[in-house]
Coordinates of C-alpha atoms in Angstrom, one line a residue:
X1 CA 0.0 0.0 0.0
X2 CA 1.6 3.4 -0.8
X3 CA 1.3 6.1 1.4
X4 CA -1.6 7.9 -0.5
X5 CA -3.5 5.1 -0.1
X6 CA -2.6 4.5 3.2
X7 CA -4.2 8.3 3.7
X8 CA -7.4 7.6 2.5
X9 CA -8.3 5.3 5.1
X10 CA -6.5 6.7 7.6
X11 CA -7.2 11.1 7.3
X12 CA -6.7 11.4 11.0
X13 CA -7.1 11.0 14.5
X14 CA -11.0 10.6 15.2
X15 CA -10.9 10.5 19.1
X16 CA -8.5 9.9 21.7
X17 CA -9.6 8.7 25.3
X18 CA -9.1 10.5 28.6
X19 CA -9.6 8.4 31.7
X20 CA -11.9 10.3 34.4
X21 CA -13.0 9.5 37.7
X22 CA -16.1 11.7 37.3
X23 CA -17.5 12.4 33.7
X24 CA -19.7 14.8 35.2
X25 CA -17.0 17.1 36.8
X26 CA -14.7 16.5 33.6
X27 CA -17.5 17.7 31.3
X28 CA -18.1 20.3 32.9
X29 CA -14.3 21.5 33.1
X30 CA -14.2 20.8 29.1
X31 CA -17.5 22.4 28.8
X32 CA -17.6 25.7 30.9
X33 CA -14.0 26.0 31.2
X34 CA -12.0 25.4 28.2
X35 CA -15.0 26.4 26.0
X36 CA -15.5 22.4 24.3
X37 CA -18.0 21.4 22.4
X38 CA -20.0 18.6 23.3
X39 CA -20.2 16.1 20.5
X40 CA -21.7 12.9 22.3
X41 CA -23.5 12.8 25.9
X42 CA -25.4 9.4 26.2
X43 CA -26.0 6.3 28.1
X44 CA -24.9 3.5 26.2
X45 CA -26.1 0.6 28.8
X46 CA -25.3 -1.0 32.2
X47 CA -25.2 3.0 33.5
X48 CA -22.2 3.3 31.6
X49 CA -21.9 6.8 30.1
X50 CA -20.1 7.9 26.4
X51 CA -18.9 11.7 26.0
X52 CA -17.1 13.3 24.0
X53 CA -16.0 16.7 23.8
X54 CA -13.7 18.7 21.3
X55 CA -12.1 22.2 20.4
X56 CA -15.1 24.1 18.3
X57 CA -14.9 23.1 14.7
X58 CA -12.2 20.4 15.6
X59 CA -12.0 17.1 14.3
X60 CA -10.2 14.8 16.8
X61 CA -12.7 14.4 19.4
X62 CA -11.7 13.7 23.1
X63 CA -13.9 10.7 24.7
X64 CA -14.3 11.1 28.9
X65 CA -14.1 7.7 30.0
X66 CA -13.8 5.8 33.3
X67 CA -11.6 3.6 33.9
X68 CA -13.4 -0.2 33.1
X69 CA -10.5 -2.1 35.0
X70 CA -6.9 -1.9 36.9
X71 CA -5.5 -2.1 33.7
X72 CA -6.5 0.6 31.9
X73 CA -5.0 3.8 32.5
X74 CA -5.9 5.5 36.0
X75 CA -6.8 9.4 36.2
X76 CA -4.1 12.1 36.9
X77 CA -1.7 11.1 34.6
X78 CA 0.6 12.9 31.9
X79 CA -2.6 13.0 29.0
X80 CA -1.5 11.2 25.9
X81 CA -2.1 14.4 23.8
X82 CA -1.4 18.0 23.9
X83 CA -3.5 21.0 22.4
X84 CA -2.3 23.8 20.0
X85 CA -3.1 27.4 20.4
X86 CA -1.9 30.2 17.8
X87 CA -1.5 32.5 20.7
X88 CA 0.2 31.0 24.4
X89 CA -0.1 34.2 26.4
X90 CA -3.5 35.0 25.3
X91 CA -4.8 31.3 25.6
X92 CA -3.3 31.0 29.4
X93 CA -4.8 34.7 30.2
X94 CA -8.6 33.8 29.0
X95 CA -8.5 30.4 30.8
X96 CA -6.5 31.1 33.7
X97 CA -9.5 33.8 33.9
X98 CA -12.1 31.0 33.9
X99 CA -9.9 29.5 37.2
X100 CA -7.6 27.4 35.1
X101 CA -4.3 26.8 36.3
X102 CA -0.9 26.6 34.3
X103 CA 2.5 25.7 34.8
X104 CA 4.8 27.8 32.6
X105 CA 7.3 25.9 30.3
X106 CA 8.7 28.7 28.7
X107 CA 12.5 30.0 28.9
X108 CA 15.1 28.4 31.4
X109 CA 17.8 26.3 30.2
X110 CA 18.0 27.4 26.5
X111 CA 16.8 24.3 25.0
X112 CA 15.2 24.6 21.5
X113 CA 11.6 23.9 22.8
X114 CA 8.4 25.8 21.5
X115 CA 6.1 27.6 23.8
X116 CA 4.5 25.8 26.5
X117 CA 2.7 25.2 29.4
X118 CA 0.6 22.6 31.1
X119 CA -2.6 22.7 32.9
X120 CA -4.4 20.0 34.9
X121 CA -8.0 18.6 34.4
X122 CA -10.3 18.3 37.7
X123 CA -8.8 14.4 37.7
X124 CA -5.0 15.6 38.0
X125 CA -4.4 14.8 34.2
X126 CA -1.9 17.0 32.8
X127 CA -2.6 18.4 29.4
X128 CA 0.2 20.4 27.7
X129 CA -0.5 23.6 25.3
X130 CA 1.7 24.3 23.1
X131 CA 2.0 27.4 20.9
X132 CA 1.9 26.2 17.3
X133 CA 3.4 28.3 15.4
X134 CA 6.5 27.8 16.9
X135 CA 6.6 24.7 15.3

């Protein structure tokens, strides 16, 4: 299969999956304080519950989920995905408004590393945001 193929079945990442303790406190986090969309809220049997939330107009979609045994990932965790903003400063100034907290990557040591910072979820899970255009 040649690569071009290989991206038409493959045109990107559909969802990626966060493990939560509490959907309801993590929705509402994505929701009201990151400004997410939500795609999917329903039951889907035995009380279990599928959400999924995502940047406006994005097309990866991030799925809430418990944790269905000790071998899945736990909550609080590094997150295995990071978002991109055009604009750090401004990004970490609107959510840090909305009660967000960051830690600041930027400057120290020199090393050739774009503008970052990492926040953490109501679970502990830490997210990183990284300016994109420094990329």
């Amino acid at each position: 299969m040649t690569d071009t193929a290989a991206a038409q079945h493959i045109p990107g990442v559909g969802t990626v999956y966060l493990t939560v303790s509490d959907q309801a406190r993590s929705l509402a986090f994505y929701r009201d304080k990151l400004g997410f969309e939500v795609r999917t809220d329903a039951g889907v049997g035995g009380g279990f519950r599928w959400i999924e939330v995502a940047p406006v107009g994005a097309y990866t979609v991030i799925a809430l989920v418990p944790p269905m045994s000790d071998e899945d990932p736990q909550p609080g965790g590094r997150a295995p995905f990071g978002f991109d903003t055009p604009n750090l400063e401004a990004a970490m100034a609107e959510f840090s408004s909305r009660g967000v907290e960051f830690e600041d990557m930027r400057g120290g040591d020199g090393a050739p590393m774009p503008p970052m910072a990492y926040f953490r979820d109501p679970d502990g899970n830490r997210i990183a945001l990284v300016e994109e255009t420094a990329r």
